Short mmCIF file of C-alpha atoms in Angstrom, two decimals:
data_model
loop_
_atom_site.label_atom_id
_atom_site.label_comp_id
_atom_site.label_asym_id
_atom_site.label_seq_id
_atom_site.Cartn_x
_atom_site.Cartn_y
_atom_site.Cartn_z
CA MET D 30 4.42 10.96 -10.28
CA LYS D 31 5.65 9.82 -6.90
CA VAL D 32 4.77 6.41 -5.48
CA ILE D 33 4.91 6.11 -1.70
CA ILE D 34 5.49 2.67 -0.20
CA LEU D 35 4.81 2.28 3.52
CA ALA D 36 7.57 -0.02 4.73
CA GLY D 37 8.30 0.83 8.35
CA GLY D 38 6.37 -1.63 10.50
CA PHE D 39 7.84 -4.28 12.78
CA GLY D 40 6.17 -7.20 11.00
CA SER D 41 5.72 -9.04 14.29
CA ARG D 42 3.27 -11.58 12.83
CA ILE D 43 5.94 -12.85 10.46
CA SER D 44 8.78 -12.86 12.97
CA GLU D 45 10.33 -15.95 11.41
CA TYR D 46 11.84 -13.46 8.94
CA THR D 47 11.57 -10.06 10.57
CA LYS D 48 13.91 -10.83 13.44
CA LEU D 49 16.64 -10.29 10.84
CA ILE D 50 15.12 -8.18 8.06
CA PRO D 51 12.21 -5.74 7.64
CA LYS D 52 9.02 -7.26 6.31
CA PRO D 53 9.19 -5.64 2.84
CA MET D 54 12.51 -7.42 2.27
CA VAL D 55 10.99 -10.89 2.77
CA LYS D 56 11.49 -12.75 -0.49
CA ILE D 57 8.82 -14.24 -2.72
CA LEU D 58 10.52 -16.69 -5.07
CA LYS D 59 13.94 -15.13 -4.34
CA VAL D 60 12.76 -11.53 -4.95
CA PRO D 61 11.95 -9.13 -2.04
CA ILE D 62 8.24 -8.38 -2.02
CA ILE D 63 8.93 -4.63 -2.17
CA VAL D 64 10.83 -5.14 -5.43
CA ARG D 65 7.86 -7.03 -6.87
CA ILE D 66 5.61 -4.13 -5.85
CA ILE D 67 7.96 -1.62 -7.49
CA ASN D 68 8.13 -3.71 -10.67
CA HIS D 69 4.35 -3.65 -10.92
CA TYR D 70 4.32 0.15 -10.77
CA ILE D 71 7.13 0.33 -13.34
CA LYS D 72 5.01 -1.79 -15.68
CA TYR D 73 2.47 1.05 -15.71
CA GLY D 74 5.04 3.78 -16.23
CA PHE D 75 5.66 4.93 -12.65
CA ASN D 76 9.36 5.23 -11.83
CA GLU D 77 9.75 7.63 -8.90
CA PHE D 78 9.49 5.95 -5.51
CA ILE D 79 9.74 7.07 -1.89
CA ILE D 80 9.99 4.26 0.63
CA ALA D 81 8.74 5.29 4.07
CA ALA D 82 10.98 3.06 6.16
CA GLY D 83 11.34 2.59 9.91
CA TYR D 84 12.19 -0.78 11.44
CA LYS D 85 15.61 -1.91 10.15
CA SER D 86 15.53 0.88 7.56
CA ASN D 87 19.27 0.54 6.95
CA ILE D 88 18.71 -2.86 5.32
CA ILE D 89 16.29 -1.36 2.80
CA LYS D 90 18.65 1.56 2.14
CA ASP D 91 21.62 -0.73 1.59
CA TYR D 92 19.66 -2.95 -0.78
CA PHE D 93 18.60 -0.11 -3.07
CA LYS D 94 22.06 1.46 -3.05
CA LYS D 95 23.33 -1.75 -4.60
CA ASN D 96 20.38 -2.60 -6.82
CA LEU D 97 19.17 0.62 -8.46
CA ARG D 98 18.27 0.56 -12.15
CA ASN D 99 16.73 3.30 -14.28
CA ILE D 100 14.37 4.27 -11.49
CA ASN D 101 14.45 6.82 -8.74
CA VAL D 102 14.17 5.25 -5.28
CA THR D 103 14.54 7.34 -2.13
CA VAL D 104 14.47 5.59 1.24
CA ILE D 105 13.46 7.84 4.14
CA ASN D 106 13.50 6.72 7.76
CA THR D 107 10.14 7.88 9.10
CA GLY D 108 10.66 6.37 12.55
CA LYS D 109 10.30 2.96 14.12
CA LYS D 110 7.11 3.75 16.05
CA THR D 111 5.42 6.09 13.57
CA MET D 112 1.96 4.94 12.44
CA THR D 113 0.88 4.60 8.81
CA GLY D 114 -0.73 8.04 8.63
CA GLY D 115 2.18 9.63 10.44
CA ARG D 116 4.61 8.26 7.88
CA ILE D 117 2.72 10.05 5.12
CA LYS D 118 2.64 13.28 7.13
CA LYS D 119 6.43 13.09 7.59
CA LEU D 120 6.81 13.00 3.80
CA SER D 121 4.51 15.98 3.20
CA LYS D 122 7.25 18.25 1.88
CA HIS D 123 7.80 15.75 -0.94
CA LEU D 124 4.08 15.47 -1.77
CA LYS D 125 2.97 18.66 -3.50
CA HIS D 126 1.04 16.91 -6.28
CA THR D 127 -1.14 13.83 -6.74
CA PHE D 128 0.68 10.71 -5.55
CA MET D 129 0.22 6.95 -5.45
CA LEU D 130 0.51 5.02 -2.20
CA THR D 131 0.63 1.39 -1.16
CA TYR D 132 1.86 -0.90 1.59
CA GLY D 133 5.13 -2.82 1.38
CA ASP D 134 3.55 -6.20 2.01
CA GLY D 135 0.88 -6.82 -0.63
CA LEU D 136 0.82 -7.88 -4.27
CA SER D 137 -1.88 -7.36 -6.88
CA ASN D 138 -2.32 -7.16 -10.64
CA VAL D 139 -4.52 -4.07 -10.24
CA ASN D 140 -4.53 -1.82 -13.31
CA LEU D 141 -2.77 1.25 -11.91
CA LYS D 142 -3.52 3.46 -14.91
CA LYS D 143 -7.23 2.85 -14.57
CA LEU D 144 -6.96 3.46 -10.83
CA PHE D 145 -5.28 6.81 -11.47
CA LYS D 146 -7.77 7.81 -14.18
CA GLN D 147 -10.72 7.11 -11.91
CA ASN D 148 -9.26 9.36 -9.21
CA LYS D 149 -8.99 12.22 -11.69
CA LYS D 150 -12.45 11.59 -13.09
CA GLN D 151 -14.15 11.45 -9.69
CA LYS D 152 -12.18 14.45 -8.37
CA LYS D 153 -11.91 13.05 -4.84
CA LEU D 154 -9.09 13.40 -2.33
CA VAL D 155 -8.51 9.65 -2.15
CA THR D 156 -9.22 6.64 -4.32
CA VAL D 157 -8.81 3.28 -2.60
CA THR D 158 -8.61 -0.06 -4.39
CA ALA D 159 -11.39 -2.32 -3.17
CA VAL D 160 -10.84 -6.08 -3.30
CA ARG D 161 -12.62 -9.24 -2.15
CA PRO D 162 -10.28 -11.31 0.05
CA PRO D 163 -10.76 -13.15 3.39
CA ALA D 164 -12.91 -11.60 6.11
CA ARG D 165 -10.20 -10.57 8.56
CA PHE D 166 -9.63 -7.16 6.97
CA GLY D 167 -11.33 -3.77 7.16
CA GLU D 168 -14.64 -3.23 5.42
CA LEU D 169 -15.64 -0.81 2.68
CA LYS D 170 -19.27 -0.12 1.82
CA ILE D 171 -19.63 1.12 -1.75
CA LYS D 172 -22.45 2.56 -3.82
CA GLY D 173 -21.41 2.88 -7.44
CA THR D 174 -17.84 4.07 -6.99
CA ASN D 175 -18.41 6.18 -3.88
CA VAL D 176 -17.34 4.84 -0.51
CA TYR D 177 -19.99 5.64 2.11
CA LYS D 178 -18.45 3.68 4.98
CA PHE D 179 -14.82 2.95 5.81
CA LYS D 180 -14.19 0.82 8.88
CA GLU D 181 -10.97 -1.03 9.57
CA LYS D 182 -10.92 -4.66 10.77
CA VAL D 183 -14.56 -5.44 11.39
CA PRO D 184 -16.52 -8.54 10.31
CA MET D 185 -17.16 -8.34 6.57
CA THR D 186 -20.81 -8.01 5.50
CA GLU D 187 -20.69 -7.03 1.83
CA GLY D 188 -17.37 -8.40 0.69
CA TRP D 189 -15.26 -5.35 -0.24
CA ILE D 190 -12.14 -4.44 1.74
CA ASN D 191 -9.21 -2.03 1.59
CA GLY D 192 -6.77 -3.50 -0.95
CA GLY D 193 -4.05 -0.99 -0.18
CA PHE D 194 -3.40 0.62 -3.59
CA PHE D 195 -4.31 4.31 -3.32
CA VAL D 196 -4.25 7.54 -5.27
CA MET D 197 -4.15 10.61 -3.03
CA GLU D 198 -4.23 14.35 -3.40
CA PRO D 199 -1.86 16.37 -1.18
CA GLU D 200 -4.83 18.10 0.47
CA PHE D 201 -5.64 14.78 2.17
CA ILE D 202 -2.51 15.10 4.32
CA LYS D 203 -4.30 17.82 6.31
CA PHE D 204 -6.53 15.07 7.75
CA ILE D 205 -3.51 13.42 9.39
CA LYS D 206 -2.92 14.88 12.84
CA SER D 207 0.38 13.41 14.08
CA ASP D 208 2.93 10.59 14.02
CA LYS D 209 0.43 8.47 15.95
CA SER D 210 -2.29 8.79 13.31
CA ILE D 211 -3.29 5.51 11.72
CA LEU D 212 -4.15 6.09 8.06
CA GLU D 213 -6.91 3.50 8.09
CA GLN D 214 -8.74 5.09 10.99
CA GLN D 215 -9.45 8.82 11.51
CA PRO D 216 -7.92 10.22 8.26
CA LEU D 217 -9.71 7.88 5.83
CA GLU D 218 -12.87 7.76 7.92
CA LYS D 219 -13.00 11.58 7.82
CA ALA D 220 -12.46 11.63 4.04
CA CYS D 221 -15.30 9.12 3.75
CA LYS D 222 -17.70 11.19 5.89
CA LEU D 223 -16.94 14.27 3.76
CA GLY D 224 -17.63 12.37 0.54
CA LYS D 225 -14.01 12.67 -0.55
CA LEU D 226 -13.25 8.94 -0.81
CA THR D 227 -13.94 6.81 -3.87
CA ALA D 228 -13.37 3.11 -4.57
CA PHE D 229 -11.77 1.42 -7.55
CA LYS D 230 -13.15 -2.11 -7.66
CA HIS D 231 -10.54 -4.73 -8.49
CA HIS D 232 -11.73 -8.26 -9.26
CA GLY D 233 -8.35 -9.80 -10.06
CA PHE D 234 -5.37 -11.10 -8.10
CA TRP D 235 -4.66 -9.61 -4.67
CA GLN D 236 -2.85 -11.05 -1.68
CA CYS D 237 -1.21 -9.49 1.37
CA MET D 238 1.59 -11.02 3.42
CA ASP D 239 0.84 -10.86 7.13
CA THR D 240 2.19 -14.27 8.14
CA LYS D 241 4.56 -16.98 6.95
CA ARG D 242 1.51 -18.87 5.74
CA ASP D 243 0.58 -15.88 3.57
CA ARG D 244 4.12 -15.73 2.24
CA ASP D 245 4.10 -19.41 1.32
CA HIS D 246 0.68 -19.02 -0.29
CA LEU D 247 1.97 -16.07 -2.32
CA GLU D 248 4.80 -18.18 -3.69
CA LYS D 249 2.32 -20.75 -4.94
CA ILE D 250 0.16 -18.09 -6.57
CA ILE D 251 3.10 -16.34 -8.22
CA LYS D 252 4.29 -19.60 -9.71
CA LYS D 253 0.86 -20.22 -11.23
CA ILE D 254 0.16 -16.77 -12.66
CA ASN D 255 3.77 -15.82 -13.49
CA PHE D 256 3.33 -12.41 -11.85
#
């Protein structure tokens, strides 16, 4: 099964690093965060990856040319200014079956097999991992496992937010209109309204890397939990 990693943004909030390298190549304890993400998927038996690159995509391509193991990594330049939804749409010819998707700037010990199994059991178009981090992220409202409201970057009222580890069916791509489509807005909101979005609640470790402070915090966490 293919794993899509969205890795094309400018990473302007962590410009201390991204002036020279793309955000997914920022190192956490000497290992690029995207490699740590890939290693987590490998742990659960996933070994076919498509990296949707954009900003400084050549650096990501060069890295994986030199550092490939027994995994299949394809780096595709999906454009510097393409939005998150648009990057998925540009990969549509590669996505004919169920696929996993995540961002190239977040780490978690989420159980990916259980995430996948829930998607199949619920028979939805999208399963999103719901986590409980700080209040600056988008909000999910959940009843049981069904998501009945998906709203990005609003004040948190019930404590569940988009953790960024998804399972998606190829039919979902029809909800993405263009390169300018932001995954977390119209496409996922539409899936939610149609009852096609389900949540996998994760109570364990999760941390994104938006800023240098986040990156430094991640290093401390990784040291403690040996992730």
